[in-house]
Amino acid sequence: MPNKIKIVTIGGGSSYMPELIEGLILRQEQLPIAELWLVDIEDGAEKMEIVGSMAKRMIAAAKLDWQVHLSLDRKEALKDADYVTTQFRVGLLDARLKDEVIPLANGLLGQETNGPGGIFKAFRTVPVILDIIEDMRQLCPNAWLVDFTNPAGMVTEAAIKYGKWEKTVGLCNVPFGHITQACSVLGAEEKDLNFKFAGLNHFHWHRVWDQQGNERTAELIDKIYSPDQQEKSDEGLKNIHQIPFNYDQVKHLGLLPCGYHRYYYLQEPMLAHAIEEFEQYETRAEVVKKTEARLFELYKDVNLNYKPEELSQRGGAHYSDAACDLIASIQNNSGKLMVVSTRNNGAIADLPFDCVVEVTAAITSHGAEPLRWGALPPAARGMIQLMKAMEETVIEAAVSGDYGAALHAFTINPLIPAGDTAIKVLDQLLYAHKAYLPKFASKIAEIEQTKPEIVTFVDQLLADRQAHAHKG
């Protein structure tokens, strides 16, 4: 009889929890689970109770004897864990709202993992993941950390480089959408195609072959991105406006882009659309708040013991399912190929050996073994090297609280114009998120004392969004 395992999910009140439970149930033959712990903070306690009760109903319906525990005490939950998954959002959706509306009010992209908002999500999240690792070091020193907290690539790199937690793997649902899209366009099943991804989280490219060894990448580019095929360019990413890519540009590179590349290849129209949503009080955070409210009303139904279809509208579908796949692959040393964030180890020749990249890797009992990609074409190489330098600088600032490093990260980011606007938006976001940025406390105090216009602008902007939400 295999040893029973204990899985802990930090962010146990997440609306994605039913998907995680479904994924674990589907893999019950591969995962000898004894205990499942859901952990959250006080502000997430009510939601955790709702999804925790639903998890128990789902497990009972599957006739499994897993013990489900709900806790606000992270240390209690982590003791002797085998796998720790993270799906938390520091500051909850209110923080995401700030990440979106403050840049947009200044004419910059407001988005969860790109531009100023993505940088600040890392600033808030990296210190927390390092605190979690310190607890793990004491309480479950042999556990695997499976991160799908965004920005997943930077969080994974911080865990490995600064937290020294080698047993860390990051996950994203975006590659799943591209794989599904390719299968649909080619009329093939996933098992009949071979995929190879390389890049960074939300900034990767990929190639595709069939079982006979024929590369199908160029065919897919024609069938998805040519002007008469643009209706096929939807990768199923609910949170990204589907402006068609430029066919000639994709054709030139010869690689299939990530849906998030729109923010860089199509910066002007994507920004214009985001500003339009902002003006209509329909930023993604504002939409997701309404979606989550509906989901949790569904989850309260005492007869609901399965994942509802409405969860697919949340925008991050398949994160949790991918996590279950990853845990099962590590547990069973399967060697399954998955797209994960892991240490480069030479897979992408153009990036540092020890940095974290998002690549196709074989998943074994000792972690992810990335497949070698080699060098990228110059047009991709320049972009990815800039983005990786930005990520490294963001992590440095998150760990140190160095304002100069934070400003440098803003300056490097292609979606932020350098100069006065960068400083203004940086200061506004620091003030807005002061409750979750203790590393920057002295700089935030200085901003409050010397830049009253920053305080006034942010307070009025957020009050306006809140008033509109209550009116709606």
Short mmCIF file of C-alpha atoms in Angstrom, two decimals:
data_model
loop_
_atom_site.label_atom_id
_atom_site.label_comp_id
_atom_site.label_asym_id
_atom_site.label_seq_id
_atom_site.Cartn_x
_atom_site.Cartn_y
_atom_site.Cartn_z
CA MET A 1 0.00 0.00 0.00
CA PRO A 2 1.56 3.37 -1.03
CA ASN A 3 2.20 5.95 1.66
CA LYS A 4 -0.75 8.27 2.17
CA ILE A 5 -0.13 11.92 1.29
CA LYS A 6 -1.16 15.25 2.70
CA ILE A 7 -1.94 18.18 0.39
CA VAL A 8 -2.22 21.75 1.66
CA THR A 9 -3.74 24.55 -0.39
CA ILE A 10 -2.91 28.10 0.67
CA GLY A 11 -5.67 30.32 -0.64
CA GLY A 12 -8.29 27.75 0.31
CA GLY A 13 -11.12 30.23 -0.17
CA SER A 14 -10.37 30.62 -3.87
CA SER A 15 -13.23 30.28 -6.32
CA TYR A 16 -11.04 27.78 -8.19
CA MET A 17 -11.22 25.24 -5.35
CA PRO A 18 -13.99 23.09 -6.92
CA GLU A 19 -11.73 22.58 -9.95
CA LEU A 20 -8.86 21.49 -7.71
CA ILE A 21 -11.11 19.04 -5.89
CA GLU A 22 -12.46 17.66 -9.16
CA GLY A 23 -8.92 17.22 -10.45
CA LEU A 24 -7.84 15.34 -7.34
CA ILE A 25 -10.93 13.10 -7.48
CA LEU A 26 -10.27 12.26 -11.13
CA ARG A 27 -6.75 11.17 -10.13
CA GLN A 28 -7.74 9.18 -7.05
CA GLU A 29 -5.99 6.08 -8.41
CA GLN A 30 -2.74 8.01 -8.78
CA LEU A 31 -2.91 10.00 -5.56
CA PRO A 32 -3.28 8.12 -2.24
CA ILE A 33 -4.62 11.16 -0.38
CA ALA A 34 -5.22 10.97 3.36
CA GLU A 35 -5.63 14.65 4.22
CA LEU A 36 -6.54 17.79 2.33
CA TRP A 37 -6.08 21.09 4.17
CA LEU A 38 -7.51 24.41 2.98
CA VAL A 39 -5.85 27.47 4.51
CA ASP A 40 -6.78 31.13 4.24
CA ILE A 41 -6.59 34.41 6.09
CA GLU A 42 -9.33 35.90 8.26
CA ASP A 43 -10.68 37.98 5.36
CA GLY A 44 -11.09 34.81 3.32
CA ALA A 45 -12.66 32.72 6.08
CA GLU A 46 -16.26 32.99 4.87
CA LYS A 47 -15.38 31.98 1.33
CA MET A 48 -13.23 29.13 2.60
CA GLU A 49 -16.14 27.81 4.65
CA ILE A 50 -18.34 27.86 1.54
CA VAL A 51 -15.88 26.11 -0.79
CA GLY A 52 -14.72 23.82 2.02
CA SER A 53 -18.26 22.56 2.54
CA MET A 54 -18.61 22.06 -1.19
CA ALA A 55 -15.29 20.18 -1.30
CA LYS A 56 -16.58 17.83 1.38
CA ARG A 57 -19.77 17.23 -0.63
CA MET A 58 -17.77 16.50 -3.80
CA ILE A 59 -15.49 14.06 -1.97
CA ALA A 60 -18.44 12.34 -0.29
CA ALA A 61 -20.20 12.01 -3.66
CA ALA A 62 -17.06 10.31 -4.99
CA LYS A 63 -17.21 7.91 -2.01
CA LEU A 64 -13.71 8.78 -0.85
CA ASP A 65 -12.54 8.80 2.76
CA TRP A 66 -10.24 11.83 2.50
CA GLN A 67 -10.14 14.04 5.58
CA VAL A 68 -10.80 17.70 4.74
CA HIS A 69 -9.62 20.34 7.20
CA LEU A 70 -10.21 24.11 7.07
CA SER A 71 -7.83 26.36 8.95
CA LEU A 72 -6.78 29.97 9.43
CA ASP A 73 -3.54 28.71 11.01
CA ARG A 74 -0.98 28.14 8.26
CA LYS A 75 1.53 26.50 10.56
CA GLU A 76 -1.02 24.02 11.83
CA ALA A 77 -1.89 23.07 8.27
CA LEU A 78 1.68 22.78 6.93
CA LYS A 79 2.94 20.24 9.47
CA ASP A 80 4.16 17.13 7.62
CA ALA A 81 2.65 18.20 4.30
CA ASP A 82 3.79 16.42 1.14
CA TYR A 83 2.53 18.99 -1.36
CA VAL A 84 1.77 22.67 -0.80
CA THR A 85 -0.18 24.49 -3.49
CA THR A 86 -0.53 28.26 -3.51
CA GLN A 87 -3.42 30.13 -5.14
CA PHE A 88 -3.71 33.27 -3.05
CA ARG A 89 -4.07 36.95 -3.91
CA VAL A 90 -2.48 39.38 -1.46
CA GLY A 91 -5.01 42.15 -0.93
CA LEU A 92 -7.80 40.13 -2.58
CA LEU A 93 -9.67 41.48 -5.61
CA ASP A 94 -9.57 45.02 -4.21
CA ALA A 95 -5.82 44.95 -4.80
CA ARG A 96 -6.33 43.76 -8.36
CA LEU A 97 -8.75 46.64 -8.91
CA LYS A 98 -6.08 49.11 -7.82
CA ASP A 99 -3.51 47.46 -10.11
CA GLU A 100 -5.87 48.02 -13.01
CA VAL A 101 -7.55 51.37 -12.46
CA ILE A 102 -4.57 53.42 -11.25
CA PRO A 103 -2.41 52.80 -14.35
CA LEU A 104 -5.44 53.18 -16.65
CA ALA A 105 -6.32 56.53 -15.07
CA ASN A 106 -2.83 57.62 -16.15
CA GLY A 107 -3.12 56.26 -19.69
CA LEU A 108 -1.11 53.08 -19.03
CA LEU A 109 -2.18 49.46 -19.29
CA GLY A 110 -3.84 48.18 -16.13
CA GLN A 111 -3.58 44.39 -16.08
CA GLU A 112 -3.08 41.68 -13.49
CA THR A 113 0.33 40.34 -14.59
CA ASN A 114 1.58 42.86 -17.17
CA GLY A 115 2.73 46.46 -16.88
CA PRO A 116 2.61 48.33 -13.55
CA GLY A 117 -0.09 46.07 -12.09
CA GLY A 118 1.90 42.92 -12.71
CA ILE A 119 4.94 44.45 -11.07
CA PHE A 120 2.94 45.40 -7.98
CA LYS A 121 1.33 42.00 -7.74
CA ALA A 122 4.87 40.62 -7.49
CA PHE A 123 5.83 43.26 -4.90
CA ARG A 124 2.96 42.09 -2.68
CA THR A 125 3.31 38.36 -3.33
CA VAL A 126 7.04 37.63 -3.23
CA PRO A 127 7.53 38.46 0.49
CA VAL A 128 4.54 36.26 1.37
CA ILE A 129 5.81 33.26 -0.60
CA LEU A 130 9.17 33.63 1.16
CA ASP A 131 7.39 33.65 4.55
CA ILE A 132 5.52 30.49 3.55
CA ILE A 133 8.82 28.84 2.64
CA GLU A 134 10.27 29.69 6.06
CA ASP A 135 7.31 27.90 7.65
CA MET A 136 7.78 24.95 5.30
CA ARG A 137 11.45 24.73 6.20
CA GLN A 138 10.46 24.07 9.79
CA LEU A 139 7.26 22.08 9.35
CA CYS A 140 7.44 20.14 6.08
CA PRO A 141 11.05 20.24 4.84
CA ASN A 142 10.45 17.58 2.18
CA ALA A 143 7.31 19.05 0.65
CA TRP A 144 6.89 20.19 -2.94
CA LEU A 145 5.72 23.76 -3.50
CA VAL A 146 3.34 23.97 -6.47
CA ASP A 147 2.68 27.63 -7.27
CA PHE A 148 -0.10 28.96 -9.43
CA THR A 149 -0.24 32.31 -7.67
CA ASN A 150 0.46 35.03 -10.24
CA PRO A 151 2.81 36.32 -11.47
CA ALA A 152 3.76 32.62 -11.44
CA GLY A 153 7.15 32.93 -13.13
CA MET A 154 8.44 35.63 -10.80
CA VAL A 155 6.98 33.95 -7.71
CA THR A 156 8.66 30.67 -8.68
CA GLU A 157 11.99 32.40 -9.31
CA ALA A 158 11.81 34.15 -5.93
CA ALA A 159 11.05 30.83 -4.22
CA ILE A 160 14.02 29.08 -5.82
CA LYS A 161 16.59 31.90 -5.87
CA TYR A 162 15.81 33.77 -2.66
CA GLY A 163 13.87 31.14 -0.70
CA LYS A 164 16.33 28.40 -1.72
CA TRP A 165 13.38 26.03 -2.08
CA GLU A 166 14.55 23.77 -4.90
CA LYS A 167 11.37 21.69 -4.83
CA THR A 168 9.30 24.45 -6.44
CA VAL A 169 7.38 24.30 -9.72
CA GLY A 170 5.20 27.06 -11.16
CA LEU A 171 2.09 26.56 -13.28
CA CYS A 172 -0.10 28.53 -15.67
CA ASN A 173 -3.28 27.71 -17.57
CA VAL A 174 -2.37 29.66 -20.72
CA PRO A 175 -0.46 26.83 -22.48
CA PHE A 176 -3.53 24.60 -21.99
CA GLY A 177 -5.58 27.04 -24.06
CA HIS A 178 -3.03 27.02 -26.87
CA ILE A 179 -2.85 23.22 -26.90
CA THR A 180 -6.65 22.99 -27.07
CA GLN A 181 -6.70 25.57 -29.86
CA ALA A 182 -4.11 23.68 -31.96
CA CYS A 183 -5.98 20.40 -31.54
CA SER A 184 -9.21 22.03 -32.66
CA VAL A 185 -7.67 23.73 -35.70
CA LEU A 186 -5.85 20.58 -36.85
CA GLY A 187 -8.72 18.26 -36.00
CA ALA A 188 -6.41 16.14 -33.84
CA GLU A 189 -6.29 14.84 -30.29
CA GLU A 190 -3.61 16.05 -27.90
CA LYS A 191 -2.01 12.59 -27.81
CA ASP A 192 -1.46 12.81 -31.58
CA LEU A 193 0.54 16.06 -31.41
CA ASN A 194 3.83 17.07 -29.78
CA PHE A 195 4.12 20.56 -28.31
CA LYS A 196 7.22 22.47 -27.31
CA PHE A 197 6.93 25.73 -25.38
CA ALA A 198 9.70 28.13 -24.41
CA GLY A 199 9.78 31.59 -22.87
CA LEU A 200 8.56 33.21 -19.65
CA ASN A 201 5.25 33.02 -17.86
CA HIS A 202 2.70 34.91 -20.00
CA PHE A 203 5.50 35.52 -22.52
CA HIS A 204 6.24 32.27 -24.34
CA TRP A 205 6.20 30.88 -27.87
CA HIS A 206 5.58 27.33 -29.04
CA ARG A 207 5.99 24.85 -31.90
CA VAL A 208 3.89 21.82 -32.82
CA TRP A 209 4.64 18.48 -34.56
CA ASP A 210 2.49 15.48 -35.42
CA GLN A 211 3.26 11.85 -34.56
CA GLN A 212 4.91 11.30 -37.94
CA GLY A 213 7.49 13.96 -37.12
CA ASN A 214 6.07 16.64 -39.43
CA GLU A 215 6.21 20.14 -38.00
CA ARG A 216 2.78 21.77 -38.14
CA THR A 217 3.76 25.20 -36.77
CA ALA A 218 3.68 27.05 -40.10
CA GLU A 219 0.36 25.41 -40.98
CA LEU A 220 -1.11 26.53 -37.67
CA ILE A 221 0.16 30.08 -38.20
CA ASP A 222 -1.64 30.15 -41.57
CA LYS A 223 -4.82 28.57 -40.22
CA ILE A 224 -5.04 30.78 -37.13
CA TYR A 225 -3.49 34.14 -38.04
CA SER A 226 -4.00 34.68 -41.78
CA PRO A 227 -6.48 37.52 -42.47
CA ASP A 228 -9.28 35.16 -43.56
CA GLN A 229 -8.91 32.92 -40.48
CA GLN A 230 -8.91 35.43 -37.66
CA GLU A 231 -12.01 33.95 -36.03
CA LYS A 232 -9.78 31.02 -35.01
CA SER A 233 -7.32 33.25 -33.15
CA ASP A 234 -9.27 33.01 -29.88
CA GLU A 235 -7.16 30.93 -27.46
CA GLY A 236 -9.99 30.67 -24.94
CA LEU A 237 -8.41 33.24 -22.59
CA LYS A 238 -11.40 34.88 -20.94
CA ASN A 239 -9.42 37.78 -19.53
CA ILE A 240 -7.71 38.97 -22.75
CA HIS A 241 -9.41 41.00 -25.45
CA GLN A 242 -8.99 39.04 -28.66
CA ILE A 243 -7.54 41.62 -31.07
CA PRO A 244 -6.10 39.68 -34.06
CA PHE A 245 -2.32 39.43 -34.28
CA ASN A 246 -0.55 40.83 -37.34
CA TYR A 247 -0.19 37.84 -39.69
CA ASP A 248 3.02 39.09 -41.35
CA GLN A 249 4.69 39.55 -37.97
CA VAL A 250 3.77 36.08 -36.69
CA LYS A 251 4.76 34.57 -40.05
CA HIS A 252 8.17 36.27 -39.88
CA LEU A 253 8.97 34.84 -36.47
CA GLY A 254 7.79 31.35 -37.42
CA LEU A 255 6.65 30.61 -33.86
CA LEU A 256 3.16 30.54 -32.35
CA PRO A 257 2.74 33.43 -29.89
CA CYS A 258 1.26 33.46 -26.42
CA GLY A 259 -2.09 35.24 -26.15
CA TYR A 260 -0.51 37.69 -23.72
CA HIS A 261 1.89 38.85 -26.44
CA ARG A 262 -0.95 41.06 -27.64
CA TYR A 263 -0.01 43.51 -24.90
CA TYR A 264 3.41 43.92 -26.54
CA TYR A 265 2.79 43.31 -30.26
CA LEU A 266 -0.50 45.26 -30.23
CA GLN A 267 0.13 47.67 -27.40
CA GLU A 268 -1.84 50.63 -28.79
CA PRO A 269 -5.16 48.89 -29.59
CA MET A 270 -5.00 46.75 -26.45
CA LEU A 271 -4.45 49.87 -24.32
CA ALA A 272 -7.27 51.69 -26.12
CA HIS A 273 -9.66 48.83 -25.39
CA ALA A 274 -8.58 48.66 -21.73
CA ILE A 275 -9.15 52.41 -21.34
CA GLU A 276 -12.61 52.01 -22.88
CA GLU A 277 -13.44 49.30 -20.30
CA PHE A 278 -12.07 51.57 -17.56
CA GLU A 279 -14.32 54.43 -18.64
CA GLN A 280 -17.32 52.08 -18.60
CA TYR A 281 -16.43 50.78 -15.11
CA GLU A 282 -15.81 47.32 -16.57
CA THR A 283 -12.17 46.57 -15.87
CA ARG A 284 -11.42 42.88 -15.48
CA ALA A 285 -11.32 43.14 -11.67
CA GLU A 286 -14.76 44.76 -11.64
CA VAL A 287 -16.14 42.02 -13.89
CA VAL A 288 -14.49 39.23 -11.87
CA LYS A 289 -15.92 40.60 -8.62
CA LYS A 290 -19.42 40.13 -10.05
CA THR A 291 -18.54 36.69 -11.45
CA GLU A 292 -17.16 35.55 -8.11
CA ALA A 293 -20.24 36.80 -6.27
CA ARG A 294 -22.41 34.63 -8.54
CA LEU A 295 -20.10 31.64 -8.13
CA PHE A 296 -20.16 31.74 -4.36
CA GLU A 297 -23.94 31.96 -4.38
CA LEU A 298 -23.90 28.75 -6.44
CA TYR A 299 -21.40 27.12 -4.10
CA LYS A 300 -23.71 27.71 -1.13
CA ASP A 301 -26.25 25.25 -2.59
CA VAL A 302 -26.13 22.26 -0.24
CA ASN A 303 -27.09 19.98 -3.14
CA LEU A 304 -24.20 21.08 -5.36
CA ASN A 305 -21.51 18.38 -5.28
CA TYR A 306 -19.76 18.95 -8.62
CA LYS A 307 -17.87 21.73 -10.37
CA PRO A 308 -20.38 24.09 -12.03
CA GLU A 309 -19.96 25.10 -15.67
CA GLU A 310 -20.00 28.77 -14.65
CA LEU A 311 -16.50 28.39 -13.20
CA SER A 312 -15.10 28.32 -16.74
CA GLN A 313 -16.09 32.00 -17.03
CA ARG A 314 -13.78 32.97 -14.17
CA GLY A 315 -10.80 33.38 -16.52
CA GLY A 316 -8.26 31.04 -14.93
CA ALA A 317 -9.85 27.71 -15.74
CA HIS A 318 -7.51 24.69 -15.75
CA TYR A 319 -4.97 26.16 -13.30
CA SER A 320 -6.09 23.75 -10.62
CA ASP A 321 -6.43 20.81 -12.98
CA ALA A 322 -2.85 21.38 -14.13
CA ALA A 323 -1.73 21.41 -10.49
CA CYS A 324 -3.35 18.02 -9.94
CA ASP A 325 -1.64 16.67 -13.04
CA LEU A 326 1.70 17.97 -11.79
CA ILE A 327 1.30 16.47 -8.31
CA ALA A 328 0.32 13.10 -9.79
CA SER A 329 3.31 13.20 -12.16
CA ILE A 330 5.76 13.93 -9.32
CA GLN A 331 4.14 11.37 -7.04
CA ASN A 332 4.34 8.63 -9.68
CA ASN A 333 7.58 9.66 -11.39
CA SER A 334 5.65 9.59 -14.66
CA GLY A 335 7.92 11.65 -16.89
CA LYS A 336 4.84 13.33 -18.35
CA LEU A 337 5.54 16.37 -20.49
CA MET A 338 4.01 19.55 -19.06
CA VAL A 339 4.56 23.28 -19.50
CA VAL A 340 5.89 24.64 -16.20
CA SER A 341 7.98 27.41 -14.70
CA THR A 342 11.27 25.94 -13.59
CA ARG A 343 14.99 26.69 -13.60
CA ASN A 344 16.29 27.20 -17.14
CA ASN A 345 19.33 24.90 -16.83
CA GLY A 346 20.34 25.79 -20.39
CA ALA A 347 17.00 24.99 -22.03
CA ILE A 348 16.81 28.49 -23.56
CA ALA A 349 20.31 29.41 -24.69
CA ASP A 350 19.59 33.15 -24.64
CA LEU A 351 18.79 33.37 -20.92
CA PRO A 352 20.81 32.87 -17.71
CA PHE A 353 21.31 29.26 -16.66
CA ASP A 354 19.84 29.79 -13.19
CA CYS A 355 16.84 31.96 -14.07
CA VAL A 356 13.28 30.59 -14.13
CA VAL A 357 11.64 30.07 -17.52
CA GLU A 358 8.35 28.60 -18.71
CA VAL A 359 9.13 25.57 -20.83
CA THR A 360 8.00 22.08 -21.73
CA ALA A 361 9.53 19.71 -19.20
CA ALA A 362 9.40 16.06 -18.21
CA ILE A 363 7.93 15.79 -14.70
CA THR A 364 9.69 13.25 -12.51
CA SER A 365 9.90 12.45 -8.81
CA HIS A 366 12.86 14.84 -8.59
CA GLY A 367 11.01 17.66 -10.35
CA ALA A 368 10.93 19.20 -13.80
CA GLU A 369 13.54 18.31 -16.43
CA PRO A 370 13.22 21.05 -19.10
CA LEU A 371 13.45 20.11 -22.77
CA ARG A 372 16.19 21.95 -24.63
CA TRP A 373 14.88 24.63 -26.98
CA GLY A 374 18.13 26.28 -28.03
CA ALA A 375 18.35 29.87 -29.24
CA LEU A 376 15.43 32.11 -30.17
CA PRO A 377 15.30 34.22 -33.34
CA PRO A 378 16.62 37.78 -32.81
CA ALA A 379 13.11 39.32 -32.80
CA ALA A 380 12.13 37.10 -29.87
CA ARG A 381 15.55 37.06 -28.22
CA GLY A 382 15.64 40.83 -27.68
CA MET A 383 12.17 40.90 -26.17
CA ILE A 384 12.65 37.97 -23.82
CA GLN A 385 16.03 39.18 -22.55
CA LEU A 386 14.49 42.56 -21.72
CA MET A 387 11.53 40.91 -19.99
CA LYS A 388 13.74 38.57 -17.96
CA ALA A 389 15.93 41.49 -16.82
CA MET A 390 12.74 43.30 -15.80
CA GLU A 391 11.52 40.24 -13.85
CA GLU A 392 14.84 39.89 -12.03
CA THR A 393 14.76 43.58 -11.09
CA VAL A 394 11.15 43.31 -9.90
CA ILE A 395 12.06 40.40 -7.61
CA GLU A 396 15.07 42.30 -6.25
CA ALA A 397 12.83 45.27 -5.42
CA ALA A 398 10.17 43.04 -3.84
CA VAL A 399 12.73 41.40 -1.56
CA SER A 400 14.65 44.54 -0.63
CA GLY A 401 12.07 47.33 -0.75
CA ASP A 402 14.58 49.37 -2.78
CA TYR A 403 12.73 52.25 -4.47
CA GLY A 404 15.51 52.66 -7.04
CA ALA A 405 15.14 49.02 -8.06
CA ALA A 406 11.36 49.46 -8.31
CA LEU A 407 11.81 52.49 -10.56
CA HIS A 408 14.32 50.58 -12.66
CA ALA A 409 11.78 47.77 -13.10
CA PHE A 410 9.24 50.33 -14.29
CA THR A 411 11.81 51.84 -16.66
CA ILE A 412 12.70 48.47 -18.22
CA ASN A 413 9.08 47.35 -18.68
CA PRO A 414 8.04 47.90 -22.34
CA LEU A 415 4.49 48.89 -21.33
CA ILE A 416 5.61 51.81 -19.13
CA PRO A 417 7.06 55.05 -20.56
CA ALA A 418 10.15 56.10 -18.62
CA GLY A 419 10.22 59.42 -16.81
CA ASP A 420 7.68 61.48 -14.88
CA THR A 421 4.72 59.21 -15.63
CA ALA A 422 6.57 56.14 -14.40
CA ILE A 423 7.47 57.89 -11.13
CA LYS A 424 3.93 59.18 -10.66
CA VAL A 425 2.27 55.79 -11.22
CA LEU A 426 4.88 54.02 -9.10
CA ASP A 427 4.20 56.43 -6.22
CA GLN A 428 0.43 56.16 -6.62
CA LEU A 429 0.54 52.35 -6.49
CA LEU A 430 2.90 52.36 -3.51
CA TYR A 431 0.48 54.55 -1.58
CA ALA A 432 -2.58 52.55 -2.70
CA HIS A 433 -1.05 49.24 -1.58
CA LYS A 434 0.69 50.49 1.56
CA ALA A 435 -1.03 47.92 3.80
CA TYR A 436 0.69 45.09 1.90
CA LEU A 437 4.11 46.63 1.23
CA PRO A 438 5.97 46.82 4.57
CA LYS A 439 9.32 46.67 2.74
CA PHE A 440 8.54 50.07 1.20
CA ALA A 441 7.09 51.62 4.40
CA SER A 442 9.62 54.46 4.71
CA LYS A 443 9.23 55.49 1.06
CA ILE A 444 5.44 55.38 1.32
CA ALA A 445 5.55 57.58 4.42
CA GLU A 446 7.70 60.05 2.49
CA ILE A 447 5.20 60.06 -0.40
CA GLU A 448 2.32 60.74 2.00
CA GLN A 449 4.20 63.65 3.59
CA THR A 450 5.66 65.29 0.48
CA LYS A 451 3.23 64.46 -2.34
CA PRO A 452 -0.32 65.24 -1.20
CA GLU A 453 -1.47 65.26 -4.83
CA ILE A 454 -0.69 61.52 -5.01
CA VAL A 455 -2.81 60.79 -1.94
CA THR A 456 -5.70 62.94 -3.17
CA PHE A 457 -5.68 61.43 -6.66
CA VAL A 458 -5.68 57.82 -5.47
CA ASP A 459 -8.28 58.36 -2.74
CA GLN A 460 -10.66 60.11 -5.12
CA LEU A 461 -10.19 57.53 -7.89
CA LEU A 462 -10.85 54.58 -5.60
CA ALA A 463 -13.81 56.31 -3.95
CA ASP A 464 -15.33 56.86 -7.41
CA ARG A 465 -14.95 53.19 -8.37
CA GLN A 466 -16.39 52.06 -5.04
CA ALA A 467 -19.36 54.43 -5.32
CA HIS A 468 -20.13 53.17 -8.81
CA ALA A 469 -19.91 49.54 -7.65
CA HIS A 470 -22.39 50.21 -4.82
CA LYS A 471 -24.71 52.10 -7.18
CA GLY A 472 -24.62 49.15 -9.61
#
